[in-house]
Structure formats: structure tokens, C-alpha cells
Amino acid sequence: MEKLVLLDAHALLHRAYHALPPLSSPQGQLVNAVYGFLKMLFKLREDLEPDYLAVAFDTPKPTFRHQKFVGYQAKRPKMDEELAGQIDLAKKALTIMGIKRLEKEGFEADDLLGTLAEKFKKNNEVFIVTGDRDLMQLVDKQVFLYFPQRGLSAPLLVKEKEVERILGIKPAQVVDYKALAGDSSDNYPGVAGVGPKTAQKLLQEYGSFEQIYQNLAKIEPPSLQEKLEKGREAAFLSQELAMVRKDVPLRVKLDDFRFGNWREKETEDFFKNLGFRSFLGQKKKKEKKSANQARLF
């Protein structure tokens, strides 16, 4: 079975930016986020050996979630200008390397990742590289998350059992969990007075958001019933905001993401221009390693 690796660009660039000290190109341009991002990309190539690879970006335009709820992400801090200035450079790097990148107005990168995973998981293993726990809702027998930890190192491979260990619920319950407990980082409300532990307990007992509301009269104590009833509208709104879309209209085919044939001369010139000398010859090193491994069999 072949492997499709999907990268959550903004999450990884943000992680790289905060994990590395300021690094500048010979021209004086700040490049630490791009350097860290590419370093992760090379590590992924070694660890996962993808057959296909794509990178999803957010766009600066409002999404359908902002249209549904004006307060969506309203409390999220503005991206540092030093990081924002490196986004286009990261896109340029991917274009030069021949790596497919996607973005679509009205949707978040999460929705693109969810759509691609759903579209291509039937005949492939799908690895989503991110630091965003919201994407745990996508995990199943064919879709896994790959979390960089401790800066850029010690990645954690998240399968169904890891989601249950980390959150205490199944991947299919993550959206309902967010609907009940809300999300302060995205600023959607959930049910006032229902925190993570209560949401977890309710889902463990009743299985789903819908079953909780269908059995509202049985829930104890009565004060919790009252909170759930009072927060019903906010809960249903939060459920819609939390759900990663799997139906974004994308005109792509799997072969668009075939990985491994980047334009070597252009790529190495780009690395030299940015001062990324440790990346020079990466493709040749990979080919040499593969050839050496082949001789062992």
C-alpha cells in the first residue's frame, strides 16, 4: 500500500518559527521558519518515505466559519510579522522543489486535509503532519496523524488508540467533544458550564452528541440538564464549526502529488541563495541511501 503524506503548512511553520532562533539569509531576510519547515520535510522523507505529498495552506480571507459565527477566532493573536513574511518564501520553496501545495478561499487548510484524506484513503495510508489536535477527528484505520514534539523532534504517530489515550474519547467523538466543551483558541462557545471532563464523561456514557440530547431527561444532576438545554443552540453551532469538512471542491488526482522528482539544480540554487547549505545534496544522499539498502537484499 502506498503512502500519502499531507502537511498542515501554517501549523508547521508556526512551530518551526518558535522552535528555532532567528536565522537570516545572506541578504538579511529572516528565514528560521522556512528552514525549520524544510528540515521537517526532509525528516519526513526519511521517516515516512512518502509516495505522494501535498501541503495545505490557509488563506487570509474569511472562511465559511467566520460567516456562520462572527466571533470565530476573534481572540486568536495576530501572526507575528516576522513569521507572516516567511509564508510566501515557504510557498516559493515548494514550487521550486515541485511539491504540490493547495489553498482555497472560504476554507481552512484543515478542510483541505480532511477532503484529501477522505478522497484518497481507500487505497493508501494517509499521514497528516500537524500539531493541531482538532485533526484527531480524522483518524481512522487508514488515516494517521504525525505530531512533531519537543520543537521539531520526537514525532508522535497518532492512531485510533492514541486518540483514546490522549483525549479519553474515540476519534469519531472529537467533534461532539468540541461542541460540548467549546474551544477557547478558536473562540466558539460550546455549552456554558460544561468543561472537558464533563464532556468526556457524557460521551463515554451516551456515545454521541445527538444521543446526549435525545436522553436529556435522564442526565444527572438536574443542573447539568439545565445547562445542556440552555446551551443547546450554542452546542449545535459549535458542532458545525468544529467539524472538519471532507467535501471541499478540489479538482485534483492522486498522481498530482507524486513525490521525489524535484528539480535538483533549481532547488540547490534556492538553498544556496538562502544559506541553507546543510540541505545541499539531500536528494543525492537519499538516492545513495536507497541504493545501499537495495544492495542488502
Tab-separated table of C-alpha atoms in Angstrom:
chain	number	residue	atom	x	y	z
A	1	MET	CA	0.000	0.000	0.000
A	2	GLU	CA	1.347	3.435	-0.923
A	3	LYS	CA	1.672	6.418	1.403
A	4	LEU	CA	0.154	9.862	1.001
A	5	VAL	CA	1.650	12.465	3.342
A	6	LEU	CA	-0.250	15.724	3.888
A	7	LEU	CA	1.313	18.734	5.608
A	8	ASP	CA	-0.512	21.409	7.596
A	9	ALA	CA	1.738	24.269	6.455
A	10	HIS	CA	0.807	27.045	8.871
A	11	ALA	CA	0.905	24.755	11.917
A	12	LEU	CA	4.378	23.511	10.987
A	13	LEU	CA	5.737	26.942	10.046
A	14	HIS	CA	4.452	28.334	13.342
A	15	ARG	CA	6.144	25.502	15.244
A	16	ALA	CA	9.416	25.988	13.366
A	17	TYR	CA	9.355	29.759	13.890
A	18	HIS	CA	9.045	29.395	17.669
A	19	ALA	CA	11.408	26.419	17.952
A	20	LEU	CA	14.421	27.974	16.229
A	21	PRO	CA	16.452	31.102	16.988
A	22	PRO	CA	16.381	33.928	14.435
A	23	LEU	CA	18.220	32.854	11.286
A	24	SER	CA	18.923	35.191	8.400
A	25	SER	CA	19.780	34.600	4.760
A	26	PRO	CA	22.922	36.198	3.277
A	27	GLN	CA	20.628	39.010	2.114
A	28	GLY	CA	19.447	39.612	5.708
A	29	GLN	CA	15.983	38.088	5.340
A	30	LEU	CA	14.635	36.185	8.368
A	31	VAL	CA	14.304	32.514	7.356
A	32	ASN	CA	14.124	30.444	10.564
A	33	ALA	CA	10.534	29.242	9.954
A	34	VAL	CA	11.305	28.225	6.362
A	35	TYR	CA	14.493	26.470	7.431
A	36	GLY	CA	12.688	24.534	10.171
A	37	PHE	CA	9.812	23.694	7.842
A	38	LEU	CA	12.165	22.272	5.209
A	39	LYS	CA	14.128	20.419	7.875
A	40	MET	CA	10.883	18.703	8.913
A	41	LEU	CA	10.159	17.917	5.276
A	42	PHE	CA	13.499	16.140	4.862
A	43	LYS	CA	12.944	14.220	8.099
A	44	LEU	CA	9.504	13.157	6.904
A	45	ARG	CA	11.040	11.867	3.718
A	46	GLU	CA	13.418	9.725	5.765
A	47	ASP	CA	10.848	8.542	8.340
A	48	LEU	CA	7.746	8.001	6.220
A	49	GLU	CA	9.144	7.599	2.682
A	50	PRO	CA	6.022	9.061	1.039
A	51	ASP	CA	4.920	8.084	-2.434
A	52	TYR	CA	2.738	11.192	-2.625
A	53	LEU	CA	2.991	14.505	-0.765
A	54	ALA	CA	0.908	17.693	-0.639
A	55	VAL	CA	0.993	20.827	1.503
A	56	ALA	CA	-2.142	22.734	2.532
A	57	PHE	CA	-2.147	26.451	3.390
A	58	ASP	CA	-4.732	28.718	4.970
A	59	THR	CA	-5.710	31.868	3.101
A	60	PRO	CA	-6.005	35.345	4.645
A	61	LYS	CA	-9.663	35.608	3.541
A	62	PRO	CA	-12.576	34.779	5.924
A	63	THR	CA	-13.913	31.233	5.765
A	64	PHE	CA	-17.447	29.845	5.933
A	65	ARG	CA	-16.909	29.522	9.710
A	66	HIS	CA	-16.481	33.287	10.040
A	67	GLN	CA	-19.739	33.700	8.137
A	68	LYS	CA	-21.503	31.296	10.499
A	69	PHE	CA	-20.120	32.881	13.667
A	70	VAL	CA	-18.714	36.397	13.674
A	71	GLY	CA	-16.644	35.669	16.781
A	72	TYR	CA	-14.816	32.722	15.240
A	73	GLN	CA	-11.076	33.003	16.051
A	74	ALA	CA	-11.680	36.580	17.208
A	75	LYS	CA	-9.381	36.177	20.224
A	76	ARG	CA	-6.550	34.498	18.340
A	77	PRO	CA	-3.379	36.635	18.424
A	78	LYS	CA	-2.299	38.152	15.132
A	79	MET	CA	0.525	36.254	13.437
A	80	ASP	CA	3.955	37.755	14.088
A	81	GLU	CA	5.040	39.866	11.138
A	82	GLU	CA	8.391	38.053	11.094
A	83	LEU	CA	6.555	34.767	10.565
A	84	ALA	CA	3.981	36.162	8.133
A	85	GLY	CA	6.833	37.431	5.983
A	86	GLN	CA	8.111	33.879	5.536
A	87	ILE	CA	4.856	32.305	4.296
A	88	ASP	CA	5.400	33.331	0.669
A	89	LEU	CA	9.014	32.170	0.855
A	90	ALA	CA	7.865	28.722	2.015
A	91	LYS	CA	5.415	28.579	-0.892
A	92	LYS	CA	8.199	29.546	-3.295
A	93	ALA	CA	10.404	26.774	-1.893
A	94	LEU	CA	7.695	24.179	-2.502
A	95	THR	CA	7.072	25.424	-6.034
A	96	ILE	CA	10.770	25.258	-6.883
A	97	MET	CA	11.002	21.746	-5.419
A	98	GLY	CA	7.988	20.654	-7.459
A	99	ILE	CA	5.880	19.834	-4.386
A	100	LYS	CA	2.135	20.348	-4.758
A	101	ARG	CA	0.571	22.977	-2.498
A	102	LEU	CA	-3.100	23.789	-2.114
A	103	GLU	CA	-5.213	26.591	-0.698
A	104	LYS	CA	-8.818	27.584	-1.311
A	105	GLU	CA	-10.672	30.733	-0.312
A	106	GLY	CA	-13.558	30.122	2.067
A	107	PHE	CA	-11.916	27.079	3.656
A	108	GLU	CA	-9.147	26.344	6.118
A	109	ALA	CA	-6.171	24.113	5.474
A	110	ASP	CA	-7.822	21.597	7.844
A	111	ASP	CA	-10.723	21.240	5.409
A	112	LEU	CA	-8.359	20.598	2.510
A	113	LEU	CA	-6.517	17.981	4.550
A	114	GLY	CA	-9.793	16.311	5.532
A	115	THR	CA	-11.011	16.293	1.933
A	116	LEU	CA	-7.779	14.840	0.545
A	117	ALA	CA	-7.621	12.187	3.266
A	118	GLU	CA	-11.216	11.130	2.595
A	119	LYS	CA	-10.728	11.141	-1.173
A	120	PHE	CA	-7.563	9.046	-1.293
A	121	LYS	CA	-7.555	6.842	1.827
A	122	LYS	CA	-9.263	3.868	0.189
A	123	ASN	CA	-6.101	2.586	-1.455
A	124	ASN	CA	-3.441	4.452	0.545
A	125	GLU	CA	-2.192	5.037	4.047
A	126	VAL	CA	-2.612	8.747	4.798
A	127	PHE	CA	-0.331	10.582	7.233
A	128	ILE	CA	-1.323	14.130	8.233
A	129	VAL	CA	1.594	16.099	9.645
A	130	THR	CA	0.328	18.750	12.043
A	131	GLY	CA	0.381	19.989	15.611
A	132	ASP	CA	-3.382	20.540	15.699
A	133	ARG	CA	-5.341	18.166	17.945
A	134	ASP	CA	-8.587	19.147	16.209
A	135	LEU	CA	-7.489	16.900	13.340
A	136	MET	CA	-7.730	13.855	15.604
A	137	GLN	CA	-11.314	13.639	14.357
A	138	LEU	CA	-9.927	12.425	11.011
A	139	VAL	CA	-8.036	9.447	12.449
A	140	ASP	CA	-9.248	6.002	11.445
A	141	LYS	CA	-7.764	2.703	10.254
A	142	GLN	CA	-6.248	4.360	7.148
A	143	VAL	CA	-5.605	7.919	8.379
A	144	PHE	CA	-2.994	8.797	10.991
A	145	LEU	CA	-1.575	11.975	12.478
A	146	TYR	CA	2.133	12.646	12.744
A	147	PHE	CA	2.871	15.170	15.520
A	148	PRO	CA	6.301	16.804	15.838
A	149	GLN	CA	7.074	17.236	19.541
A	150	ARG	CA	9.753	18.980	21.585
A	151	GLY	CA	10.272	21.639	18.958
A	152	LEU	CA	10.914	19.823	15.703
A	153	SER	CA	11.915	16.403	17.024
A	154	ALA	CA	10.485	13.262	18.667
A	155	PRO	CA	7.433	12.863	16.424
A	156	LEU	CA	4.387	11.034	17.758
A	157	LEU	CA	2.415	8.796	15.403
A	158	VAL	CA	-1.251	9.074	16.392
A	159	LYS	CA	-3.552	6.171	15.582
A	160	GLU	CA	-7.014	5.400	16.951
A	161	LYS	CA	-5.697	4.052	20.274
A	162	GLU	CA	-3.535	7.142	20.820
A	163	VAL	CA	-6.560	9.430	20.380
A	164	GLU	CA	-8.413	7.478	23.062
A	165	ARG	CA	-5.374	7.577	25.339
A	166	ILE	CA	-4.846	11.327	24.897
A	167	LEU	CA	-8.457	12.569	24.889
A	168	GLY	CA	-10.326	9.702	26.555
A	169	ILE	CA	-12.731	9.510	23.595
A	170	LYS	CA	-12.785	7.953	20.131
A	171	PRO	CA	-11.823	9.923	17.014
A	172	ALA	CA	-15.466	9.943	15.859
A	173	GLN	CA	-16.390	11.729	19.106
A	174	VAL	CA	-13.897	14.591	18.825
A	175	VAL	CA	-16.326	16.935	17.056
A	176	ASP	CA	-19.029	16.270	19.667
A	177	TYR	CA	-16.488	16.807	22.434
A	178	LYS	CA	-15.648	20.220	20.972
A	179	ALA	CA	-19.344	21.009	20.567
A	180	LEU	CA	-19.926	20.456	24.272
A	181	ALA	CA	-16.704	21.833	25.771
A	182	GLY	CA	-16.106	24.621	23.246
A	183	ASP	CA	-12.694	25.805	22.102
A	184	SER	CA	-11.001	28.884	23.504
A	185	SER	CA	-8.350	29.053	20.762
A	186	ASP	CA	-10.990	29.252	18.003
A	187	ASN	CA	-13.415	31.108	20.289
A	188	TYR	CA	-16.518	29.029	19.734
A	189	PRO	CA	-18.705	28.683	22.773
A	190	GLY	CA	-19.764	25.099	23.455
A	191	VAL	CA	-22.133	24.695	26.403
A	192	ALA	CA	-21.542	27.181	29.206
A	193	GLY	CA	-20.535	25.326	32.361
A	194	VAL	CA	-19.596	22.084	30.566
A	195	GLY	CA	-15.861	21.535	30.638
A	196	PRO	CA	-13.630	18.866	29.092
A	197	LYS	CA	-14.108	16.300	31.863
A	198	THR	CA	-17.893	16.579	31.807
A	199	ALA	CA	-17.959	16.409	28.002
A	200	GLN	CA	-15.729	13.343	28.093
A	201	LYS	CA	-17.930	11.628	30.691
A	202	LEU	CA	-21.144	12.362	28.772
A	203	LEU	CA	-19.705	10.959	25.539
A	204	GLN	CA	-18.367	7.868	27.263
A	205	GLU	CA	-21.855	7.210	28.660
A	206	TYR	CA	-24.079	8.193	25.732
A	207	GLY	CA	-21.779	7.791	22.745
A	208	SER	CA	-22.671	10.881	20.727
A	209	PHE	CA	-23.853	14.464	20.871
A	210	GLU	CA	-27.232	13.509	19.392
A	211	GLN	CA	-27.751	10.727	21.961
A	212	ILE	CA	-26.965	13.102	24.795
A	213	TYR	CA	-29.728	15.457	23.688
A	214	GLN	CA	-32.154	12.624	22.968
A	215	ASN	CA	-31.655	11.372	26.555
A	216	LEU	CA	-31.520	14.776	28.203
A	217	ALA	CA	-34.213	13.906	30.762
A	218	LYS	CA	-32.083	11.021	32.118
A	219	ILE	CA	-28.949	13.062	32.725
A	220	GLU	CA	-27.962	13.763	36.302
A	221	PRO	CA	-27.747	16.081	38.096
A	222	PRO	CA	-30.686	18.264	37.027
A	223	SER	CA	-28.380	21.289	36.958
A	224	LEU	CA	-26.410	19.643	34.117
A	225	GLN	CA	-29.669	19.040	32.244
A	226	GLU	CA	-30.422	22.721	32.597
A	227	LYS	CA	-27.003	23.752	31.273
A	228	LEU	CA	-27.321	21.456	28.263
A	229	GLU	CA	-30.823	22.684	27.456
A	230	LYS	CA	-29.872	26.309	27.827
A	231	GLY	CA	-26.768	25.827	25.711
A	232	ARG	CA	-28.417	23.722	23.009
A	233	GLU	CA	-28.189	26.346	20.254
A	234	ALA	CA	-24.557	27.197	21.059
A	235	ALA	CA	-23.706	23.495	21.133
A	236	PHE	CA	-25.136	22.825	17.671
A	237	LEU	CA	-23.336	25.883	16.305
A	238	SER	CA	-20.069	24.723	17.893
A	239	GLN	CA	-20.525	21.266	16.398
A	240	GLU	CA	-20.769	22.793	12.927
A	241	LEU	CA	-17.712	24.988	13.499
A	242	ALA	CA	-15.619	22.118	14.890
A	243	MET	CA	-16.286	19.674	12.076
A	244	VAL	CA	-13.502	19.443	9.505
A	245	ARG	CA	-15.021	19.423	6.036
A	246	LYS	CA	-14.394	16.444	3.788
A	247	ASP	CA	-16.184	17.764	0.714
A	248	VAL	CA	-14.187	20.807	-0.413
A	249	PRO	CA	-14.436	21.032	-4.230
A	250	LEU	CA	-10.868	20.246	-5.288
A	251	ARG	CA	-10.036	19.230	-8.836
A	252	VAL	CA	-7.046	17.024	-8.115
A	253	LYS	CA	-5.949	13.464	-8.737
A	254	LEU	CA	-3.556	11.391	-6.689
A	255	ASP	CA	-0.798	11.469	-9.278
A	256	ASP	CA	-0.664	15.278	-8.917
A	257	PHE	CA	1.091	14.618	-5.603
A	258	ARG	CA	3.721	12.130	-6.783
A	259	PHE	CA	6.801	12.852	-4.654
A	260	GLY	CA	10.512	12.542	-5.312
A	261	ASN	CA	11.166	14.206	-8.648
A	262	TRP	CA	12.054	17.710	-7.560
A	263	ARG	CA	14.123	19.919	-9.825
A	264	GLU	CA	17.551	19.395	-8.342
A	265	LYS	CA	19.507	22.305	-9.891
A	266	GLU	CA	16.821	24.930	-9.175
A	267	THR	CA	16.339	23.582	-5.647
A	268	GLU	CA	20.025	23.645	-4.772
A	269	ASP	CA	20.399	27.171	-6.193
A	270	PHE	CA	17.492	28.239	-3.996
A	271	PHE	CA	19.099	26.673	-0.908
A	272	LYS	CA	22.431	28.381	-1.656
A	273	ASN	CA	20.702	31.743	-2.017
A	274	LEU	CA	19.105	31.359	1.426
A	275	GLY	CA	22.264	29.998	3.053
A	276	PHE	CA	20.750	26.544	3.649
A	277	ARG	CA	23.991	24.734	2.872
A	278	SER	CA	23.158	21.775	5.123
A	279	PHE	CA	20.346	20.891	2.678
A	280	LEU	CA	22.577	20.738	-0.396
A	281	GLY	CA	22.745	17.282	-1.954
A	282	GLN	CA	19.777	15.991	0.062
A	283	LYS	CA	18.236	14.258	-2.942
A	284	LYS	CA	21.550	12.607	-3.851
A	285	LYS	CA	22.000	11.440	-0.245
A	286	LYS	CA	18.543	9.895	-0.303
A	287	GLU	CA	19.231	8.116	-3.590
A	288	LYS	CA	22.577	6.822	-2.289
A	289	LYS	CA	20.945	5.536	0.904
A	290	SER	CA	18.225	3.777	-1.090
A	291	ALA	CA	20.836	2.192	-3.361
A	292	ASN	CA	22.820	0.958	-0.354
A	293	GLN	CA	19.699	-0.506	1.208
A	294	ALA	CA	18.865	-2.266	-2.076
A	295	ARG	CA	22.276	-3.989	-2.068
A	296	LEU	CA	21.440	-5.610	1.276
A	297	PHE	CA	18.616	-7.694	-0.200
